[in-house]
Short mmCIF file of C-alpha atoms and ligand atoms in Angstrom, two decimals:
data_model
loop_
_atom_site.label_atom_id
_atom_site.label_comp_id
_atom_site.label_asym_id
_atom_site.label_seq_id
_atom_site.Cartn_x
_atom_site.Cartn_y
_atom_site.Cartn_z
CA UNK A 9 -37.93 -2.65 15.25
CA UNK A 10 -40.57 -0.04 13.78
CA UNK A 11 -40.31 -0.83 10.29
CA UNK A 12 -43.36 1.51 9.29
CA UNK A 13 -44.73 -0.88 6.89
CA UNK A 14 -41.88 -1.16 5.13
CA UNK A 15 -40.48 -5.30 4.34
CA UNK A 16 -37.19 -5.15 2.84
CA UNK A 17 -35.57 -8.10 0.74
CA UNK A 18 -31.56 -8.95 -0.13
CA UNK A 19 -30.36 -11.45 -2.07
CA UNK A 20 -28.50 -14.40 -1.68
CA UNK A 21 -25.72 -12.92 -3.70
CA UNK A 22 -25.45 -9.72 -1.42
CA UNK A 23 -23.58 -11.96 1.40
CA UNK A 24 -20.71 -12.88 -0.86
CA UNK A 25 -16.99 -13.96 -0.87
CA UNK A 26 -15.42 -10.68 -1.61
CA UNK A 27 -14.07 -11.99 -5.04
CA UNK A 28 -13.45 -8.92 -7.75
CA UNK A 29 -12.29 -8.79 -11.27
CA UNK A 30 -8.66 -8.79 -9.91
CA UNK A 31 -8.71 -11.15 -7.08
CA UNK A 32 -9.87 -14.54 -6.16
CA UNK A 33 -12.17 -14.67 -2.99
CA UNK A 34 -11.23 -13.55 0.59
CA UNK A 35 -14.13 -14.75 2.95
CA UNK A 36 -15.30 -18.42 3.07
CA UNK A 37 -18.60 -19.06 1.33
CA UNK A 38 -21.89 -19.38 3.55
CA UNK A 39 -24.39 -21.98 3.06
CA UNK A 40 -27.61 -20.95 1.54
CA UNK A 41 -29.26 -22.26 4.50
CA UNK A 42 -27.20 -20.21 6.85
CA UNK A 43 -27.66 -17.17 4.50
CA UNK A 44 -31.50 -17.90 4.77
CA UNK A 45 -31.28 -18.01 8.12
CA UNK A 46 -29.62 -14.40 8.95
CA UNK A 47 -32.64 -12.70 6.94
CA UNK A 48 -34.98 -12.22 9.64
CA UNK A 49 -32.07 -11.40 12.17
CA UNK A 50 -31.28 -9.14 9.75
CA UNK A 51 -34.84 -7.49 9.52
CA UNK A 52 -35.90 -8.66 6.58
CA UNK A 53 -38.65 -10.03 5.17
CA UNK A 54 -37.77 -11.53 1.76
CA UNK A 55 -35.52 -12.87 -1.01
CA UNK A 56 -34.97 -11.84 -4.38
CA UNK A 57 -33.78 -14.73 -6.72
CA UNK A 58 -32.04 -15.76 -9.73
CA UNK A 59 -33.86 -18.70 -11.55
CA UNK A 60 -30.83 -20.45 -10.14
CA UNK A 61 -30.39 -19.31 -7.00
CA UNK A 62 -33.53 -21.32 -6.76
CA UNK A 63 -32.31 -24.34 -8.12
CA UNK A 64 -28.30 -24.37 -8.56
CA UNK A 65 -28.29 -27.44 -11.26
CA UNK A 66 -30.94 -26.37 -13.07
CA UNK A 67 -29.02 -27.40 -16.30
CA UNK A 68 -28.60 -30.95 -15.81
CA UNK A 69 -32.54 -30.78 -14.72
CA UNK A 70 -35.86 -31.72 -16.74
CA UNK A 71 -38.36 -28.51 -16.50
CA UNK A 72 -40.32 -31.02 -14.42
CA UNK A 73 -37.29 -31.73 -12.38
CA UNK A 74 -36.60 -28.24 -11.85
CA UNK A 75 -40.42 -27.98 -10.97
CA UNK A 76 -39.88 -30.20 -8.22
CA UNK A 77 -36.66 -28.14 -7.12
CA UNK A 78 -38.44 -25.08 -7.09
CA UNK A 79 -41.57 -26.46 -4.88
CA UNK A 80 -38.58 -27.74 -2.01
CA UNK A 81 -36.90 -24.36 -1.77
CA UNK A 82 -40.29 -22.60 -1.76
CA UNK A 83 -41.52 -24.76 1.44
CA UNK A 84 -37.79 -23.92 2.98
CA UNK A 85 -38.66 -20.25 2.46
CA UNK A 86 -41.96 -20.60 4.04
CA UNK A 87 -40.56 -22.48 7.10
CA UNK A 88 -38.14 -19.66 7.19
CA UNK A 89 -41.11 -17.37 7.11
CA UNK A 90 -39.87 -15.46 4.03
CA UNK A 91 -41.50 -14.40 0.76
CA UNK A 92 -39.82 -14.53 -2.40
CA UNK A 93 -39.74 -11.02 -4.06
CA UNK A 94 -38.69 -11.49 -7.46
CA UNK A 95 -36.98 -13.94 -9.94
CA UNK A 96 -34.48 -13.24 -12.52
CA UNK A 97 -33.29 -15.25 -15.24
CA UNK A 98 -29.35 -15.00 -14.76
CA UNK A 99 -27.95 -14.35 -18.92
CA UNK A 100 -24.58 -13.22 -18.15
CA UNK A 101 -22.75 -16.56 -17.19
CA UNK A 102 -23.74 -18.90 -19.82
CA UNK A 103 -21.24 -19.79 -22.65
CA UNK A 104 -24.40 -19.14 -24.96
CA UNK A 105 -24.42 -15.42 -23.48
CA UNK A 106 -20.88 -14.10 -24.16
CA UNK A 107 -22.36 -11.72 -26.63
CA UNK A 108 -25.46 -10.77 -24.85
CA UNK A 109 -28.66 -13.01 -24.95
CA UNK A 110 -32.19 -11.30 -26.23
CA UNK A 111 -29.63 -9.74 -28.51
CA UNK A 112 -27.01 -11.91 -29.36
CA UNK A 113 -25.71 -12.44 -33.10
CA UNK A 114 -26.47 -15.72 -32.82
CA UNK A 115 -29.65 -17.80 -33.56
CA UNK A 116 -28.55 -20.53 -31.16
CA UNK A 117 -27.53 -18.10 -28.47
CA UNK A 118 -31.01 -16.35 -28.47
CA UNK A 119 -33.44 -19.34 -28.65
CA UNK A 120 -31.19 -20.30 -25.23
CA UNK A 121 -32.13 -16.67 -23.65
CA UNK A 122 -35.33 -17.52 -24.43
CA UNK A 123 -36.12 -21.27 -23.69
CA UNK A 124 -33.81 -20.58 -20.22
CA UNK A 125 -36.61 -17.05 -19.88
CA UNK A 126 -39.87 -19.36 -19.80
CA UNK A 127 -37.42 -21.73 -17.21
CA UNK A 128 -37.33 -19.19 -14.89
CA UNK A 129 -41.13 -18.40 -15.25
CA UNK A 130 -41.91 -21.68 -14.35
CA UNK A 131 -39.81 -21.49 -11.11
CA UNK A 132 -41.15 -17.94 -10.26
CA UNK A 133 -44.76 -19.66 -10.23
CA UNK A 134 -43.32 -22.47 -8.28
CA UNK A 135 -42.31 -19.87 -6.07
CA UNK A 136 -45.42 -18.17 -5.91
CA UNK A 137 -44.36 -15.01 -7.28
CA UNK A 138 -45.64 -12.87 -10.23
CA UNK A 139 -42.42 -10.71 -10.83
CA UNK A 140 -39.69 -11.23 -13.18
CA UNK A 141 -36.75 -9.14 -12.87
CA UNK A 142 -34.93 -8.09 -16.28
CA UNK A 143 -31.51 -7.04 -15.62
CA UNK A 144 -30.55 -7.04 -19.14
CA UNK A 145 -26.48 -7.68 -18.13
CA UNK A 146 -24.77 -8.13 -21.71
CA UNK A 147 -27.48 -6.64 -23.80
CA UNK A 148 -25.42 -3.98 -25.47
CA UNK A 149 -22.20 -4.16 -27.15
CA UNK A 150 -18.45 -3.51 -26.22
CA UNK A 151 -17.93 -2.39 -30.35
CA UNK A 152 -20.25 0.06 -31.68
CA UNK A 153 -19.76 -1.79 -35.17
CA UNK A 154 -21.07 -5.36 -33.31
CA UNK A 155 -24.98 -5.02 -33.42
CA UNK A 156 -27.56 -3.04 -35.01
CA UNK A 157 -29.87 -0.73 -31.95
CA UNK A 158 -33.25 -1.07 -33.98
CA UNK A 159 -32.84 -4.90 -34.68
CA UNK A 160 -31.72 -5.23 -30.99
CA UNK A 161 -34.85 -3.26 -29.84
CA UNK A 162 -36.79 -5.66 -31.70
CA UNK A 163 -35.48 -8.30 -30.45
CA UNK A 164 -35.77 -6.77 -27.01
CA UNK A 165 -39.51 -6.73 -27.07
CA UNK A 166 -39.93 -9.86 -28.63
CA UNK A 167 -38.26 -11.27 -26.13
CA UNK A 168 -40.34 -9.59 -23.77
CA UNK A 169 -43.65 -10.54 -25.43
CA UNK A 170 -42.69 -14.26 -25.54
CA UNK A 171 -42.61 -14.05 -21.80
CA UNK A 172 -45.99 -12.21 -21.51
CA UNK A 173 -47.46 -14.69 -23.75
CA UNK A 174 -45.91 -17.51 -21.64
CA UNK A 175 -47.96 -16.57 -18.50
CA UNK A 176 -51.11 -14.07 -18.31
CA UNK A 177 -50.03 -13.06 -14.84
CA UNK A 178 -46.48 -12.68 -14.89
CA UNK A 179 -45.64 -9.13 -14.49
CA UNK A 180 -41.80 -7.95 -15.91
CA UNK A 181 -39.65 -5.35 -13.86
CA UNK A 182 -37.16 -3.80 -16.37
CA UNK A 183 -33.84 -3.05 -14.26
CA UNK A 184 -31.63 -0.47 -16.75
CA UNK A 185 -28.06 0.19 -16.03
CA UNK A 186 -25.48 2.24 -18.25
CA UNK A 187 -22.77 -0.22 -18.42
CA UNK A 188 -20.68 -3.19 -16.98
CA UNK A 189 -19.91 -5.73 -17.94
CA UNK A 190 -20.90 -4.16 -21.50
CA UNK A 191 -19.32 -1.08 -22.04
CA UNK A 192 -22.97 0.70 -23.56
CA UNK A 193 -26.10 -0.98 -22.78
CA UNK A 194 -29.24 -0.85 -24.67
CA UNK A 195 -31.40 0.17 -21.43
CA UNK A 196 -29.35 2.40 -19.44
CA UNK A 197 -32.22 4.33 -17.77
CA UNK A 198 -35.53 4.18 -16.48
CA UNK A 199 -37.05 6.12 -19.13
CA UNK A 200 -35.49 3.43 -21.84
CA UNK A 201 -37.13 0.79 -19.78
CA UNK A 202 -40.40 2.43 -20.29
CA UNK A 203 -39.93 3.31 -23.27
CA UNK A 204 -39.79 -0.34 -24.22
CA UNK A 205 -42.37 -1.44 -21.87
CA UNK A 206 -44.74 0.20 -23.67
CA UNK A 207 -44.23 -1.01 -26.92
CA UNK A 208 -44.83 -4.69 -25.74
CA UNK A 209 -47.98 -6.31 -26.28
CA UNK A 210 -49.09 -5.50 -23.15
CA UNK A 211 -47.51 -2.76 -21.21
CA UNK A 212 -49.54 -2.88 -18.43
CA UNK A 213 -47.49 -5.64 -17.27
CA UNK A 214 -43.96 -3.80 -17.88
CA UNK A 215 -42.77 -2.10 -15.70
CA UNK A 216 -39.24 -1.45 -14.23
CA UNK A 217 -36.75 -1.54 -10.82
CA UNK A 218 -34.80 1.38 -9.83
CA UNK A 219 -31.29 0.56 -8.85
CA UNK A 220 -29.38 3.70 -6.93
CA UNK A 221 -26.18 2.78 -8.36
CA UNK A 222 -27.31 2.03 -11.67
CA UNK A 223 -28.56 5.19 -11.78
CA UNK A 224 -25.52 7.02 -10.53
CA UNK A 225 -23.38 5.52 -13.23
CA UNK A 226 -25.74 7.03 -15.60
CA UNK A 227 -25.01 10.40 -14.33
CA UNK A 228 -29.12 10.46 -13.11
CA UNK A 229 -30.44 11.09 -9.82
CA UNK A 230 -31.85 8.47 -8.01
CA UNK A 231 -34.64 9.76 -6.59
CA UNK A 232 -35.91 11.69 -9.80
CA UNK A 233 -35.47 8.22 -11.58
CA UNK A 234 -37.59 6.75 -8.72
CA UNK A 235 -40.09 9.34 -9.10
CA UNK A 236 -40.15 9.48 -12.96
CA UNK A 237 -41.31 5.95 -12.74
CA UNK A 238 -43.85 6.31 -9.55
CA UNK A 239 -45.30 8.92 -11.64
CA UNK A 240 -46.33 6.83 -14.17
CA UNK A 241 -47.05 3.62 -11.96
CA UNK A 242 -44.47 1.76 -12.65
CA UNK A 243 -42.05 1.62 -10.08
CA UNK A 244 -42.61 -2.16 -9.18
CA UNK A 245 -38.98 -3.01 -7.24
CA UNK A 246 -36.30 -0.49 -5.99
CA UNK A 247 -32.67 -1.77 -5.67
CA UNK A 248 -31.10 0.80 -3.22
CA UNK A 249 -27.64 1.13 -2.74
CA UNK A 250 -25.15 3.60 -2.99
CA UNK A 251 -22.55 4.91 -5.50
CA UNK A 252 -19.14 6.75 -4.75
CA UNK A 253 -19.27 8.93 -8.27
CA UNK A 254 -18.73 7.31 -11.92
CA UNK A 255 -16.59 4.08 -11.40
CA UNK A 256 -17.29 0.29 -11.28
CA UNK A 257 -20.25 -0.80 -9.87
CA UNK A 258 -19.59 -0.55 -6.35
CA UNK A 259 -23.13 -1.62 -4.40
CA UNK A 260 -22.32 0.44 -1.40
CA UNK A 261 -24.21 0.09 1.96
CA UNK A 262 -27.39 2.50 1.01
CA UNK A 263 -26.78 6.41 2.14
CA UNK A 264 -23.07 5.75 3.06
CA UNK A 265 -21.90 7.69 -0.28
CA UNK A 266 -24.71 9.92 -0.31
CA UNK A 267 -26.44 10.65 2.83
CA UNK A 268 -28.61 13.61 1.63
CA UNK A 269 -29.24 11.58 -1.65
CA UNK A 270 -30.28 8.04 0.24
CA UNK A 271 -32.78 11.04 2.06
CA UNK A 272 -34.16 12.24 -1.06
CA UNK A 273 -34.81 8.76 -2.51
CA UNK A 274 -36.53 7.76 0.78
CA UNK A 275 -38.49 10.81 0.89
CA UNK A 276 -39.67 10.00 -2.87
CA UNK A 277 -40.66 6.92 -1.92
CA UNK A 278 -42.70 7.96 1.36
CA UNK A 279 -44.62 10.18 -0.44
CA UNK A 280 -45.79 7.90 -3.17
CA UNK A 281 -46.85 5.45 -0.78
CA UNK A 282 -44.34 3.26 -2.01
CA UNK A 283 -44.66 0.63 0.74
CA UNK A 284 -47.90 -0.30 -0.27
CA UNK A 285 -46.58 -1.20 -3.95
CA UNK A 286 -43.59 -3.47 -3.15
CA UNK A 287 -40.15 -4.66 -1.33
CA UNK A 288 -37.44 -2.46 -0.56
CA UNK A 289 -34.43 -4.60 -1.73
CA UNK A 290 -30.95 -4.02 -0.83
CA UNK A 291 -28.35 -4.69 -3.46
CA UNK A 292 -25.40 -3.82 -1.38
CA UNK A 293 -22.06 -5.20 -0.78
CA UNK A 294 -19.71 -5.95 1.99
CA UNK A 295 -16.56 -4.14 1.70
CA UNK A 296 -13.98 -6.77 0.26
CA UNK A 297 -11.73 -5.95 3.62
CA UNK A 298 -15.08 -7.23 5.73
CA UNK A 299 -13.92 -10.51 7.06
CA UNK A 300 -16.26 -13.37 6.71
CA UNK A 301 -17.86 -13.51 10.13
CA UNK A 302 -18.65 -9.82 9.61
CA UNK A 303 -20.16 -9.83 6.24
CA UNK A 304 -23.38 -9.62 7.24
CA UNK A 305 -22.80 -5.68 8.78
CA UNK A 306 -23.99 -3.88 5.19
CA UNK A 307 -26.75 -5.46 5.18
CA UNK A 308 -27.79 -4.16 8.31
CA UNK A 309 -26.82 -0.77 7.58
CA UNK A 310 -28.69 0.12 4.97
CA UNK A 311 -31.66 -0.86 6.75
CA UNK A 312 -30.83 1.10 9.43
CA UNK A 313 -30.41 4.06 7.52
CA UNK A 314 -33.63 3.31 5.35
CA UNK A 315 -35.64 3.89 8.97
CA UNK A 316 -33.77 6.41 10.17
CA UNK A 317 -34.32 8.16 7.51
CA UNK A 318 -38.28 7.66 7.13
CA UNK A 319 -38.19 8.95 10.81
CA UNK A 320 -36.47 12.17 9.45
CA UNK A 321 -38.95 12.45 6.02
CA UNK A 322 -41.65 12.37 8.53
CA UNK A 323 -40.60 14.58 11.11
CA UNK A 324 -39.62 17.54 8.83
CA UNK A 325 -41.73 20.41 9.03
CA UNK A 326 -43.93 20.12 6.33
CA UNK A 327 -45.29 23.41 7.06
CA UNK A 328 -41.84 25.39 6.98
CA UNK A 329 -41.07 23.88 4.04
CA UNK A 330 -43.96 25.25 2.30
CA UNK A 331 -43.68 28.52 3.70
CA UNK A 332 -40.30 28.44 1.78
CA UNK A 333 -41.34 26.89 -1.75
CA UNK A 334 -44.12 29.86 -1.27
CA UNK A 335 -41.31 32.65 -0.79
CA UNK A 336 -38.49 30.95 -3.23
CA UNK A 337 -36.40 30.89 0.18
CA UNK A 338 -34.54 27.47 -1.75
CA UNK A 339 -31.15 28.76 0.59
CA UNK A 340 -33.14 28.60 3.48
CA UNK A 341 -34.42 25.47 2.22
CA UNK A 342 -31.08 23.91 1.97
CA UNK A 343 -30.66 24.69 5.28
CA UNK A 344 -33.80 23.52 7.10
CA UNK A 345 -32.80 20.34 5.31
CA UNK A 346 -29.28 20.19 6.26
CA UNK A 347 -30.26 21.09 10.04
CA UNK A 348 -32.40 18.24 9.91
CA UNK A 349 -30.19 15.35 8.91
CA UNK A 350 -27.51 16.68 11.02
CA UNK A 351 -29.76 16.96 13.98
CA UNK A 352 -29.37 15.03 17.03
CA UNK A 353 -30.55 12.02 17.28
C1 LIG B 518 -26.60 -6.36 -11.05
C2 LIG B 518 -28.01 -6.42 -10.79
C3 LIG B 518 -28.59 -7.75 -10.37
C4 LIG B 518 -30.07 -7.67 -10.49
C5 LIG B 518 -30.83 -8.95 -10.56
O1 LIG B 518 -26.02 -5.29 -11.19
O2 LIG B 518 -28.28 -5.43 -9.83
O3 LIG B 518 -28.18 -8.07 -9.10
O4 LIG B 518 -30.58 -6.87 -9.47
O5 LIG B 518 -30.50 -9.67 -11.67
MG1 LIG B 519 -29.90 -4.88 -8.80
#
């Protein structure tokens, strides 16, 4: 498969049992190793962790212990032939976390986001990987009344800091979303990400990951949020996916919402050379209706489309489009484009 430099990553939790806020789950569970195992069928090159997708019972574990736990799954990886992309400290599930983490009311509840934060530092390493992912889940409030923004801000980059401090190398991707599970999170965009990157002690090592659905339920663009933050360097991870219009988070196969908008966010990234700067991760879904021996078929789609659609970004006529940015022809435009992605294969 012509991949065109391209590697593309999933993660473990994007071959799932189908479970949703109203229903228990409808597809048998896979193993980890037989999820690790369909990632190069799949095409792909990588996986993007949680701190404990990495090691499961990291709470009953010494940080040595989990040391250990980490070094085993990264040799499984490398017999697999797979690189880890990323690993994120997962603060959503934890009694501690009910009321965010970073940001929570509560003194106990914070030093835990932060003791668990330098954890999953120490397992990134051990996974020879410099990025932490920052999806920052419950940081935000369901009550207005519940927390104070500029106190949470501060705690936001102190918690940030801390890690930078931690490690000299790690570098911090900033994932915002809008909402869910809180109803209005503190970082719902890509410019709030940056905004709080750069008010860290070092903000050369902030920077953020672009999620297409994410985006969507903010009411933004995906591709201008991917180019906002390519335009500034910053764009360290994309999460692509798809969206079908301001609901629950829905992690659609990538471009099956949005065909022309999947287009316009792989064209974005084309241009910027984005292959040279990072993985292309997947965040998608199966369809709760897939059953289990199928649940493998998003996964492959999106990729599919991803390619396809660099094929099309590079064989449009650069030329013609030019000609009709020059003469404000944007109708004409619209239709050269149109044309294109309905062309023939
Ligand atoms: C959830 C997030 C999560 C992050 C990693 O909406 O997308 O999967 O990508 O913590
Ligand atoms: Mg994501």
């Amino acid at each position: 498969m012509e991949k065109y430099g391209y590697r593309f990553s999933f993660g473990p939790w994007n071959i799932h049992e189908g479970a949703d806020p109203f229903g228990p789950p409808v597809r048998a569970g896979w193993t980890f190793a037989d999820k690790l195992s369909a990632y190069k069928n799949l095409g792909y090159d990588a996986v993007q962790f949680h701190d404990d997708d990495v090691v499961p019972d990291m709470a009953e574990l010494t940080p040595q212990q989990i040391r250990w736990a980490a070094q085993e799954m990264h040799k499984k990886l490398n017999a697999a032939g797979l690189a880890t992309d990323f690993v994120a400290p997962r603060l959503w599930e934890h009694p501690l976390t009910i009321d965010g983490a970073y940001t929570a009311n509560d003194a106990t509840a914070r030093q835990y986001a932060w003791d668990r934060s330098k954890i999953c530092i120490d397992i990134a390493r051990e996974m020879h990987s410099d990025l932490i992912v920052l999806w920052l889940a419950r940081e935000g409030t369901y009550l207005r009344e519940a927390k104070d923004v500029p106190q949470a801000m501060e705690r936001l980059i102190a918690a940030v800091n801390m890690m930078l401090s931690y490690d000299p190398d790690i570098r911090i991707a900033i994932e915002p979303k809008p909402n869910e599970p809180v109803d209005l999170a503190y970082i719902p965009t890509i410019g709030h990400a940056l905004a709080l990157g750069a008010q860290t002690q070092d903000p050369s090592r902030v920077g953020v990951v672009m999620e297409s659905a994410h985006a969507v339920l903010a009411g933004l663009d995906p591709a201008d949020e991917i180019g906002f933050a390519l335009a500034f360097g910053k764009l360290w991870n994309v999460h692509l996916n798809d969206q079908n219009g301001l609901k629950y988070d829905q992690d659609r196969s990538f471009g099956s919402v949005n065909l022309r908008g999947a287009f316009n966010q792989v064209r974005v990234l084309e241009e910027n050379k984005y292959a040279e700067i990072g993985f292309v991760g997947m965040d998608v879904k199966a369809l709760r209706t897939q059953p289990a021996d199928l649940a493998t078929k998003h996964l492959r789609n999106s990729l599919d489309v991803f390619l396809r659609l660099v094929g099309l970004v590079r064989s449009l006529d650069k030329k013609r489009v030019n000609d009709l940015l020059a003469a404000r022809d944007y109708e004409e435009l619209d239709w050269l484009i149109l044309n294109h992605l309905l062309r023939d294969a």
